[in-house]
Amino acid sequence: MNIVILAAGQGKRMQSALPKVLHPIAGKPMALHVLDTARKLSPKNLVMVVGTGADAVRAACAADDLHFAEQAQQLGTGHAVMQAMLLLASAENNSATLVLYADVPLIADHTLARLIAAASTGNVAVLTVEMDDPTGYGRIVREGAAANDGRNGARDGNGAGAIVRIVEQKDASPEEKRVREINTGIVVFPTAFLAENLPKLSNQNAQGEYYLTDLIALAVQAGIPVVSAQPADAAETMGVNSKTQLADVERAYQLRQARALMESGVTLADPARIDVRGSLRCGRDVRIDINAVFEGEVELGDGVSIGPNCVLSNCRVAAGAQIKAYSHIDGASVGKGNLVGPYARLRPGADLGEDVHIGNFVEVKASRIDDQSKANHLAYIGDAEVGKRVNIGAGTITCNYDGVNKHRTVIGDDAFIGSDSQLVAPVTVGRGATLGAGTTLTKDAPADKLTVSRAKQLTIDAWRRPEKKPK
């Protein structure tokens, strides 16, 4: 099996300098979605045809198993496949070639497997769908078409009449435009047939292009059966040619992810308001509120609750933890039974033990916070080791950066850090130590003792507040 992915289109309607096939779906370029699906079919040869933005597409998609062909001029789909055939010259005569499109990112491997099976006896197999409004799409013309109701007539073993040709919208007659079965462009050809017949294509049509679809009529003339297969979900064949269509495909993708999550037992407050931009693994009884975004590799343990408008990236949240509204967790590990947020930020390297509380407007970076410790309000903890059962008061800052280097702060078990304290690293707070509110700690605080650093309080009796002078 050979797979050719067409990725040369300019995408004028995208109104963007970024090549169309590199626009993201679920945080990943469309072309990479198609490549991932193609690899599940274990092709012997995998070729991508590039054109507009070729260097950028090559850089984004480069892999040892992928070869690139360039279509310097966009002269149609048939012309694009001609460029790929130069890399398939050594392919076995009895092999098949599947043609995919890098701007059709939702196509599923099981659908393609069914299409390939339909072509397994040397047939040409076309993936088709029926649309209520087929405007703009190539129409499937079959034997015995009953045009009076817009449907195709005679049916074959695949549930439809034999395909005799595909006609593009601009070249279709009024009768053909009434047909609702359309060509998705995804097709399997015998490789030898492609090599022999691609040079026979003509560009004498409304677009002045070499249509790959014209090979269907040539196959019929050669006595090669042309059969079809259909996807279980028509959304698989949605293509992207504009930002509106990009948004439509994104929503279709996310709804697919949402349904899979719900079928696995996850409770979603609204399946239309979740974004999974990577891999999300969930235990039992996980609850996810609206507008949550998951990026990269995210794992949620049993009973985890994610509040509204949270963003979780490349992180692990252990069983029973609650992530409250508007919290951002990136590259962090959240322990069992934690309470995080609202409005908390856990940055890369944040590692929280069990039953830790990280409250509103608290930021943690590159720090270990051990079991049952709390920072409930307005604090920054960076490059720190925080022991068990530590209380960190509001306004506390670990001053970890001297303008050039980062330094560590160590806080022992059962320490109490008073509000509005600054711990100037490197510094150690001993086990059971207490820092009075407002302390600026520049030297180690001994264990089990109170350390206070603040100016002496004075009251000036004769002082008067300045008054505004008249203009």
Short mmCIF file of C-alpha atoms in Angstrom, two decimals:
data_model
loop_
_atom_site.label_atom_id
_atom_site.label_comp_id
_atom_site.label_asym_id
_atom_site.label_seq_id
_atom_site.Cartn_x
_atom_site.Cartn_y
_atom_site.Cartn_z
CA MET A 1 0.00 0.00 0.00
CA ASN A 2 1.20 3.48 -0.97
CA ILE A 3 -0.28 6.64 0.51
CA VAL A 4 -0.04 10.03 -1.18
CA ILE A 5 -1.09 13.09 0.83
CA LEU A 6 -1.82 16.24 -1.15
CA ALA A 7 -0.62 19.34 0.73
CA ALA A 8 0.32 21.82 -2.00
CA GLY A 9 -2.72 24.10 -2.05
CA GLN A 10 -2.37 27.84 -1.55
CA GLY A 11 -5.47 28.31 0.58
CA LYS A 12 -6.24 31.88 -0.51
CA ARG A 13 -9.49 31.96 1.44
CA MET A 14 -7.60 31.42 4.69
CA GLN A 15 -6.26 34.99 4.36
CA SER A 16 -3.04 33.96 6.10
CA ALA A 17 0.71 33.80 5.50
CA LEU A 18 0.74 30.39 7.18
CA PRO A 19 0.36 27.49 4.71
CA LYS A 20 -3.18 26.19 4.94
CA VAL A 21 -2.26 22.66 5.99
CA LEU A 22 -0.27 23.98 8.96
CA HIS A 23 -3.25 25.70 10.56
CA PRO A 24 -3.97 23.84 13.80
CA ILE A 25 -6.82 21.58 14.76
CA ALA A 26 -6.73 20.78 18.48
CA GLY A 27 -3.37 22.53 18.73
CA LYS A 28 -1.70 20.44 16.03
CA PRO A 29 -1.24 21.23 12.31
CA MET A 30 -3.88 19.65 10.11
CA ALA A 31 -1.26 17.86 8.06
CA LEU A 32 0.05 16.04 11.15
CA HIS A 33 -3.43 14.72 11.93
CA VAL A 34 -3.60 13.20 8.47
CA LEU A 35 -0.10 11.77 8.77
CA ASP A 36 -0.96 10.16 12.10
CA THR A 37 -3.98 8.49 10.53
CA ALA A 38 -2.01 7.39 7.47
CA ARG A 39 0.65 5.71 9.62
CA LYS A 40 -1.99 3.57 11.33
CA LEU A 41 -2.45 1.86 7.96
CA SER A 42 1.25 0.86 7.81
CA PRO A 43 1.96 2.03 4.25
CA LYS A 44 5.06 0.82 2.48
CA ASN A 45 5.53 4.22 0.85
CA LEU A 46 4.31 7.52 2.33
CA VAL A 47 4.56 10.62 0.13
CA MET A 48 3.42 14.19 0.75
CA VAL A 49 3.05 16.57 -2.18
CA VAL A 50 3.99 20.12 -1.15
CA GLY A 51 3.76 23.42 -2.98
CA THR A 52 2.78 26.70 -1.34
CA GLY A 53 4.96 27.18 1.73
CA ALA A 54 6.83 23.99 0.88
CA ASP A 55 9.77 24.67 3.18
CA ALA A 56 7.52 25.33 6.17
CA VAL A 57 5.46 22.22 5.50
CA ARG A 58 8.57 20.08 5.15
CA ALA A 59 9.95 21.43 8.42
CA ALA A 60 6.70 20.77 10.29
CA CYS A 61 6.13 17.27 8.90
CA ALA A 62 9.66 15.90 8.43
CA ALA A 63 10.07 12.26 9.45
CA ASP A 64 12.19 9.29 8.41
CA ASP A 65 9.23 7.46 6.88
CA LEU A 66 7.95 10.42 4.85
CA HIS A 67 9.08 11.51 1.39
CA PHE A 68 8.23 14.83 -0.23
CA ALA A 69 7.33 15.63 -3.82
CA GLU A 70 6.95 19.24 -4.93
CA GLN A 71 4.21 20.67 -7.12
CA ALA A 72 5.75 23.95 -8.18
CA GLN A 73 2.61 25.05 -10.02
CA GLN A 74 -0.84 24.20 -8.67
CA LEU A 75 -2.37 22.66 -11.79
CA GLY A 76 -4.90 20.40 -10.10
CA THR A 77 -5.12 17.20 -8.10
CA GLY A 78 -4.19 14.99 -11.03
CA HIS A 79 -1.06 17.04 -11.64
CA ALA A 80 -0.18 16.79 -7.92
CA VAL A 81 -0.36 13.00 -7.97
CA MET A 82 1.82 12.99 -11.09
CA GLN A 83 4.60 14.54 -8.99
CA ALA A 84 4.21 11.85 -6.34
CA MET A 85 4.41 9.07 -8.93
CA LEU A 86 8.04 9.97 -9.54
CA LEU A 87 8.72 8.60 -6.04
CA LEU A 88 6.58 5.51 -6.58
CA ALA A 89 8.30 4.34 -9.75
CA SER A 90 9.62 1.25 -7.98
CA ALA A 91 6.27 0.35 -6.39
CA GLU A 92 4.96 -3.13 -7.11
CA ASN A 93 2.63 -3.33 -10.11
CA ASN A 94 -0.03 -5.05 -8.02
CA SER A 95 0.04 -2.47 -5.21
CA ALA A 96 -2.64 0.12 -4.49
CA THR A 97 -2.26 3.85 -3.86
CA LEU A 98 -4.48 5.76 -1.46
CA VAL A 99 -4.83 9.51 -2.05
CA LEU A 100 -5.52 11.68 1.02
CA TYR A 101 -5.72 15.42 1.62
CA ALA A 102 -3.80 17.31 4.28
CA ASP A 103 -6.73 19.70 4.75
CA VAL A 104 -9.17 16.89 5.63
CA PRO A 105 -7.88 16.17 9.15
CA LEU A 106 -10.75 14.20 10.70
CA ILE A 107 -10.67 11.16 8.43
CA ALA A 108 -10.56 7.99 10.53
CA ASP A 109 -8.29 5.00 9.95
CA HIS A 110 -11.19 2.51 10.22
CA THR A 111 -12.99 4.35 7.41
CA LEU A 112 -9.89 4.21 5.23
CA ALA A 113 -9.41 0.53 6.04
CA ARG A 114 -12.93 -0.11 4.76
CA LEU A 115 -12.18 1.85 1.57
CA ILE A 116 -8.95 -0.08 1.03
CA ALA A 117 -10.83 -3.36 1.50
CA ALA A 118 -13.28 -2.31 -1.21
CA ALA A 119 -10.32 -1.85 -3.56
CA SER A 120 -8.53 -5.04 -2.59
CA THR A 121 -9.44 -6.97 -5.75
CA GLY A 122 -7.99 -4.39 -8.11
CA ASN A 123 -10.98 -2.03 -8.05
CA VAL A 124 -10.92 1.71 -7.88
CA ALA A 125 -12.60 2.71 -4.62
CA VAL A 126 -14.00 6.18 -3.95
CA LEU A 127 -15.06 7.54 -0.56
CA THR A 128 -18.39 9.30 -1.00
CA VAL A 129 -20.98 10.99 1.20
CA GLU A 130 -24.51 12.21 0.56
CA MET A 131 -25.23 15.84 1.39
CA ASP A 132 -28.45 17.83 1.61
CA ASP A 133 -26.64 20.73 -0.06
CA PRO A 134 -23.84 19.44 -2.32
CA THR A 135 -23.06 22.87 -3.83
CA GLY A 136 -19.39 23.22 -4.68
CA TYR A 137 -18.58 19.51 -4.62
CA GLY A 138 -17.91 17.04 -7.41
CA ARG A 139 -20.96 14.84 -8.06
CA ILE A 140 -20.92 11.05 -8.26
CA VAL A 141 -22.56 9.90 -11.49
CA ARG A 142 -23.72 6.30 -11.40
CA GLU A 143 -25.34 3.87 -13.77
CA GLY A 144 -29.11 4.20 -13.80
CA ALA A 145 -29.10 7.59 -12.04
CA ALA A 146 -32.63 8.76 -11.34
CA ALA A 147 -32.11 12.47 -11.63
CA ASN A 148 -35.78 13.37 -11.19
CA ASP A 149 -35.46 13.21 -7.38
CA GLY A 150 -31.78 14.11 -7.09
CA ARG A 151 -30.87 10.57 -6.01
CA ASN A 152 -28.89 7.92 -7.82
CA GLY A 153 -30.88 4.97 -9.01
CA ALA A 154 -29.45 1.47 -9.54
CA ARG A 155 -27.76 -0.15 -6.55
CA ASP A 156 -24.91 -2.66 -6.48
CA GLY A 157 -23.33 -4.93 -3.89
CA ASN A 158 -21.90 -1.91 -2.10
CA GLY A 159 -25.36 -0.40 -1.80
CA ALA A 160 -25.10 1.91 -4.81
CA GLY A 161 -25.11 1.86 -8.58
CA ALA A 162 -21.81 1.44 -10.37
CA ILE A 163 -19.90 4.70 -10.59
CA VAL A 164 -19.27 5.81 -14.14
CA ARG A 165 -17.68 9.23 -13.60
CA ILE A 166 -17.26 12.18 -11.27
CA VAL A 167 -18.19 15.64 -12.52
CA GLU A 168 -16.98 18.84 -10.88
CA GLN A 169 -19.49 21.52 -9.88
CA LYS A 170 -18.40 24.00 -12.56
CA ASP A 171 -18.62 21.37 -15.28
CA ALA A 172 -21.88 19.73 -14.14
CA SER A 173 -25.13 19.93 -16.07
CA PRO A 174 -28.29 21.14 -14.28
CA GLU A 175 -29.36 17.52 -13.95
CA GLU A 176 -26.01 16.43 -12.50
CA LYS A 177 -26.08 19.31 -10.00
CA ARG A 178 -29.21 17.74 -8.50
CA VAL A 179 -27.22 14.67 -7.42
CA ARG A 180 -26.58 14.77 -3.66
CA GLU A 181 -23.84 12.12 -3.49
CA ILE A 182 -20.48 13.88 -3.61
CA ASN A 183 -16.87 12.94 -4.07
CA THR A 184 -14.71 13.47 -0.98
CA GLY A 185 -11.55 13.25 -3.08
CA ILE A 186 -10.27 10.30 -1.06
CA VAL A 187 -9.73 7.41 -3.44
CA VAL A 188 -7.75 4.19 -3.90
CA PHE A 189 -6.31 3.34 -7.31
CA PRO A 190 -4.28 0.38 -8.53
CA THR A 191 -0.79 1.86 -8.73
CA ALA A 192 -0.15 0.47 -12.22
CA PHE A 193 -3.36 2.10 -13.45
CA LEU A 194 -2.20 5.46 -12.08
CA ALA A 195 1.17 5.19 -13.77
CA GLU A 196 -0.46 4.37 -17.11
CA ASN A 197 -3.35 6.83 -17.06
CA LEU A 198 -2.19 9.99 -15.28
CA PRO A 199 -0.41 11.15 -18.49
CA LYS A 200 -3.75 10.85 -20.33
CA LEU A 201 -5.45 13.55 -18.22
CA SER A 202 -6.52 16.74 -19.96
CA ASN A 203 -6.99 20.25 -18.58
CA GLN A 204 -9.79 21.11 -20.99
CA ASN A 205 -12.30 22.11 -18.33
CA ALA A 206 -13.69 25.18 -16.57
CA GLN A 207 -10.76 25.35 -14.17
CA GLY A 208 -8.01 24.60 -16.67
CA GLU A 209 -6.68 21.93 -14.31
CA TYR A 210 -5.83 18.24 -14.42
CA TYR A 211 -8.53 16.57 -12.35
CA LEU A 212 -7.73 13.33 -10.55
CA THR A 213 -11.45 12.58 -10.75
CA ASP A 214 -11.22 12.24 -14.55
CA LEU A 215 -9.44 8.93 -13.93
CA ILE A 216 -12.78 7.44 -12.90
CA ALA A 217 -14.13 7.57 -16.45
CA LEU A 218 -10.83 6.15 -17.74
CA ALA A 219 -11.12 3.26 -15.27
CA VAL A 220 -14.63 2.52 -16.50
CA GLN A 221 -13.39 2.55 -20.09
CA ALA A 222 -10.64 0.10 -19.10
CA GLY A 223 -13.19 -2.24 -17.52
CA ILE A 224 -11.96 -1.65 -13.97
CA PRO A 225 -14.85 -1.67 -11.46
CA VAL A 226 -15.33 1.61 -9.60
CA VAL A 227 -16.87 1.04 -6.19
CA SER A 228 -17.51 3.20 -3.17
CA ALA A 229 -17.41 3.24 0.60
CA GLN A 230 -18.91 5.72 3.04
CA PRO A 231 -17.76 6.97 6.43
CA ALA A 232 -19.84 6.29 9.52
CA ASP A 233 -19.74 10.03 10.23
CA ALA A 234 -19.81 12.53 7.39
CA ALA A 235 -17.81 14.96 9.56
CA GLU A 236 -14.74 12.83 8.81
CA THR A 237 -14.67 14.25 5.31
CA MET A 238 -14.95 17.92 6.25
CA GLY A 239 -12.30 19.95 4.44
CA VAL A 240 -10.77 23.29 5.40
CA ASN A 241 -10.58 26.15 2.92
CA SER A 242 -11.43 29.11 5.16
CA LYS A 243 -11.22 30.20 8.79
CA THR A 244 -14.94 29.49 9.11
CA GLN A 245 -14.42 25.91 7.98
CA LEU A 246 -11.39 25.65 10.27
CA ALA A 247 -13.63 26.54 13.22
CA ASP A 248 -16.28 24.05 12.05
CA VAL A 249 -13.72 21.24 11.86
CA GLU A 250 -12.31 22.20 15.28
CA ARG A 251 -15.77 21.93 16.84
CA ALA A 252 -16.42 18.61 15.11
CA TYR A 253 -13.11 17.28 16.45
CA GLN A 254 -13.80 18.51 19.97
CA LEU A 255 -17.32 17.06 19.98
CA ARG A 256 -15.80 13.70 19.01
CA GLN A 257 -13.40 13.96 21.96
CA ALA A 258 -16.21 15.00 24.29
CA ARG A 259 -18.37 12.04 23.31
CA ALA A 260 -15.49 9.63 23.83
CA LEU A 261 -14.86 11.08 27.29
CA MET A 262 -18.51 10.80 28.28
CA GLU A 263 -18.72 7.25 27.00
CA SER A 264 -15.76 6.42 29.26
CA GLY A 265 -17.61 7.81 32.28
CA VAL A 266 -16.45 11.43 32.46
CA THR A 267 -19.10 14.00 33.39
CA LEU A 268 -18.96 17.12 31.21
CA ALA A 269 -20.99 20.17 32.17
CA ASP A 270 -21.33 20.98 28.46
CA PRO A 271 -19.78 18.78 25.75
CA ALA A 272 -19.78 21.77 23.39
CA ARG A 273 -17.43 23.71 25.69
CA ILE A 274 -14.29 21.65 26.13
CA ASP A 275 -11.01 21.70 24.19
CA VAL A 276 -8.66 18.73 24.15
CA ARG A 277 -5.42 19.63 22.38
CA GLY A 278 -3.45 16.50 23.00
CA SER A 279 -4.11 13.40 25.11
CA LEU A 280 -6.48 13.44 28.09
CA ARG A 281 -6.68 10.31 30.25
CA CYS A 282 -9.31 10.20 32.98
CA GLY A 283 -10.11 7.87 35.87
CA ARG A 284 -13.56 7.12 37.20
CA ASP A 285 -16.01 9.82 38.28
CA VAL A 286 -14.08 12.75 36.83
CA ARG A 287 -16.09 15.97 36.46
CA ILE A 288 -15.13 18.76 34.04
CA ASP A 289 -16.89 22.12 34.02
CA ILE A 290 -17.24 24.45 31.04
CA ASN A 291 -14.44 25.96 28.95
CA ALA A 292 -11.68 23.73 30.29
CA VAL A 293 -8.66 23.41 27.98
CA PHE A 294 -6.31 20.41 28.04
CA GLU A 295 -2.98 20.61 26.21
CA GLY A 296 -0.26 18.00 25.68
CA GLU A 297 -0.36 14.95 27.94
CA VAL A 298 -2.81 15.32 30.83
CA GLU A 299 -3.86 12.64 33.31
CA LEU A 300 -6.74 13.03 35.77
CA GLY A 301 -7.16 10.50 38.58
CA ASP A 302 -10.39 9.09 40.04
CA GLY A 303 -12.81 11.65 41.39
CA VAL A 304 -10.94 14.70 40.11
CA SER A 305 -12.98 17.86 39.62
CA ILE A 306 -11.97 20.54 37.12
CA GLY A 307 -13.67 23.91 37.51
CA PRO A 308 -14.69 26.29 34.74
CA ASN A 309 -12.18 28.10 32.54
CA CYS A 310 -9.13 26.10 33.67
CA VAL A 311 -6.13 25.36 31.47
CA LEU A 312 -4.14 22.17 32.12
CA SER A 313 -0.99 21.40 30.13
CA ASN A 314 1.31 18.37 30.40
CA CYS A 315 0.37 17.62 33.98
CA ARG A 316 -0.89 14.93 36.32
CA VAL A 317 -3.71 15.47 38.82
CA ALA A 318 -4.08 12.67 41.38
CA ALA A 319 -7.29 11.19 42.76
CA GLY A 320 -9.73 13.42 44.57
CA ALA A 321 -8.04 16.70 43.74
CA GLN A 322 -10.16 19.75 43.04
CA ILE A 323 -8.97 22.33 40.52
CA LYS A 324 -11.13 25.41 40.97
CA ALA A 325 -12.10 28.04 38.41
CA TYR A 326 -9.59 29.93 36.28
CA SER A 327 -6.56 27.95 37.43
CA HIS A 328 -3.60 27.25 35.12
CA ILE A 329 -1.52 24.11 35.60
CA ASP A 330 1.48 23.61 33.33
CA GLY A 331 4.08 20.88 33.72
CA ALA A 332 3.08 20.25 37.33
CA SER A 333 2.12 17.28 39.49
CA VAL A 334 -0.91 17.73 41.74
CA GLY A 335 -1.18 15.27 44.62
CA LYS A 336 -4.07 13.29 46.01
CA GLY A 337 -6.82 15.35 47.62
CA ASN A 338 -5.31 18.73 46.74
CA LEU A 339 -7.38 21.92 46.59
CA VAL A 340 -6.05 24.28 43.91
CA GLY A 341 -7.47 27.69 43.06
CA PRO A 342 -9.45 29.57 42.08
CA TYR A 343 -7.05 31.69 40.03
CA ALA A 344 -4.00 29.61 40.96
CA ARG A 345 -1.00 29.04 38.70
CA LEU A 346 1.23 25.98 38.89
CA ARG A 347 4.23 26.30 36.59
CA PRO A 348 6.67 23.63 35.37
CA GLY A 349 8.34 21.71 38.18
CA ALA A 350 5.62 22.36 40.74
CA ASP A 351 5.23 19.10 42.69
CA LEU A 352 2.50 18.97 45.31
CA GLY A 353 2.16 16.22 47.92
CA GLU A 354 -1.15 14.98 49.35
CA ASP A 355 -3.83 17.28 50.80
CA VAL A 356 -2.00 20.45 49.80
CA HIS A 357 -3.97 23.70 49.49
CA ILE A 358 -2.94 26.26 46.88
CA GLY A 359 -5.38 29.15 46.95
CA ASN A 360 -6.35 32.18 44.93
CA PHE A 361 -3.59 34.12 43.18
CA VAL A 362 -0.86 31.77 44.38
CA GLU A 363 1.92 30.87 41.93
CA VAL A 364 4.23 27.88 42.36
CA LYS A 365 7.25 27.18 40.16
CA ALA A 366 9.97 24.50 40.35
CA SER A 367 9.05 23.71 43.96
CA ARG A 368 8.16 20.69 46.06
CA ILE A 369 5.37 21.31 48.56
CA ASP A 370 4.88 18.37 50.88
CA ASP A 371 1.74 16.87 52.44
CA GLN A 372 -0.85 19.06 54.19
CA SER A 373 0.93 22.33 53.57
CA LYS A 374 -1.05 25.43 52.64
CA ALA A 375 -0.58 28.66 50.73
CA ASN A 376 -4.09 29.99 50.55
CA HIS A 377 -3.67 33.58 49.37
CA LEU A 378 -1.54 35.80 47.15
CA ALA A 379 1.87 34.11 47.34
CA TYR A 380 4.79 33.24 45.09
CA ILE A 381 6.76 30.07 45.77
CA GLY A 382 9.64 29.52 43.38
CA ASP A 383 12.65 27.19 43.55
CA ALA A 384 11.68 26.01 47.02
CA GLU A 385 11.46 22.91 49.19
CA VAL A 386 8.47 23.18 51.51
CA GLY A 387 7.99 20.53 54.16
CA LYS A 388 4.85 19.03 55.66
CA ARG A 389 2.11 20.97 57.45
CA VAL A 390 3.64 24.34 56.59
CA ASN A 391 1.40 27.42 56.57
CA ILE A 392 2.43 30.16 54.15
CA GLY A 393 0.69 33.45 54.83
CA ALA A 394 -0.79 35.88 52.32
CA GLY A 395 1.68 38.02 50.44
CA THR A 396 4.66 35.70 51.01
CA ILE A 397 7.36 35.69 48.35
CA THR A 398 10.42 33.49 47.90
CA CYS A 399 12.94 35.90 46.39
CA ASN A 400 14.71 33.32 44.26
CA TYR A 401 16.33 35.46 41.54
CA ASP A 402 19.26 37.81 42.09
CA GLY A 403 19.17 39.17 38.56
CA VAL A 404 21.53 36.51 37.23
CA ASN A 405 21.05 33.20 39.07
CA LYS A 406 18.21 31.31 40.77
CA HIS A 407 18.57 30.24 44.41
CA ARG A 408 16.71 27.73 46.60
CA THR A 409 14.57 28.30 49.66
CA VAL A 410 14.08 25.45 52.16
CA ILE A 411 11.20 25.50 54.65
CA GLY A 412 11.09 22.72 57.25
CA ASP A 413 8.09 20.71 58.45
CA ASP A 414 5.51 22.51 60.63
CA ALA A 415 6.92 25.97 59.92
CA PHE A 416 4.63 29.01 59.98
CA ILE A 417 5.38 31.86 57.57
CA GLY A 418 3.62 35.08 58.55
CA SER A 419 1.85 37.25 56.00
CA ASP A 420 3.81 39.65 53.79
CA SER A 421 7.14 37.89 54.36
CA GLN A 422 10.01 37.88 51.88
CA LEU A 423 12.44 34.95 51.99
CA VAL A 424 15.63 36.05 50.22
CA ALA A 425 17.24 32.89 48.85
CA PRO A 426 19.40 31.03 49.50
CA VAL A 427 17.84 30.70 52.92
CA THR A 428 16.51 27.97 55.24
CA VAL A 429 13.60 28.08 57.67
CA GLY A 430 14.05 25.38 60.31
CA ARG A 431 11.49 22.79 61.38
CA GLY A 432 8.71 24.32 63.46
CA ALA A 433 10.05 27.85 63.03
CA THR A 434 7.74 30.87 62.94
CA LEU A 435 8.32 34.02 60.88
CA GLY A 436 6.46 37.07 62.09
CA ALA A 437 4.34 38.97 59.60
CA GLY A 438 6.27 41.40 57.46
CA THR A 439 9.62 39.67 57.95
CA THR A 440 12.35 40.02 55.35
CA LEU A 441 14.47 36.93 55.93
CA THR A 442 18.07 37.15 54.70
CA LYS A 443 19.60 34.65 57.14
CA ASP A 444 18.51 31.19 58.19
CA ALA A 445 15.66 31.04 60.73
CA PRO A 446 16.36 28.51 63.52
CA ALA A 447 13.97 25.66 64.28
CA ASP A 448 11.17 26.07 66.82
CA LYS A 449 11.81 29.77 67.33
CA LEU A 450 10.15 33.05 66.33
CA THR A 451 12.12 35.18 63.89
CA VAL A 452 10.96 38.74 63.24
CA SER A 453 12.48 41.38 60.98
CA ARG A 454 10.60 44.66 60.86
CA ALA A 455 11.13 48.33 61.63
CA LYS A 456 10.23 49.60 65.09
CA GLN A 457 6.71 51.02 65.18
CA LEU A 458 6.50 54.73 66.05
CA THR A 459 3.63 57.12 66.64
CA ILE A 460 4.33 60.83 66.07
CA ASP A 461 1.86 62.93 68.01
CA ALA A 462 2.57 66.31 66.40
CA TRP A 463 2.32 65.09 62.81
CA ARG A 464 -0.38 66.56 60.61
CA ARG A 465 -1.51 65.33 57.23
CA PRO A 466 -0.68 67.76 54.38
CA GLU A 467 -3.57 69.83 53.11
CA LYS A 468 -4.29 70.65 49.50
CA LYS A 469 -3.27 74.18 48.64
CA PRO A 470 -5.89 76.35 46.94
CA LYS A 471 -5.19 77.24 43.30
#
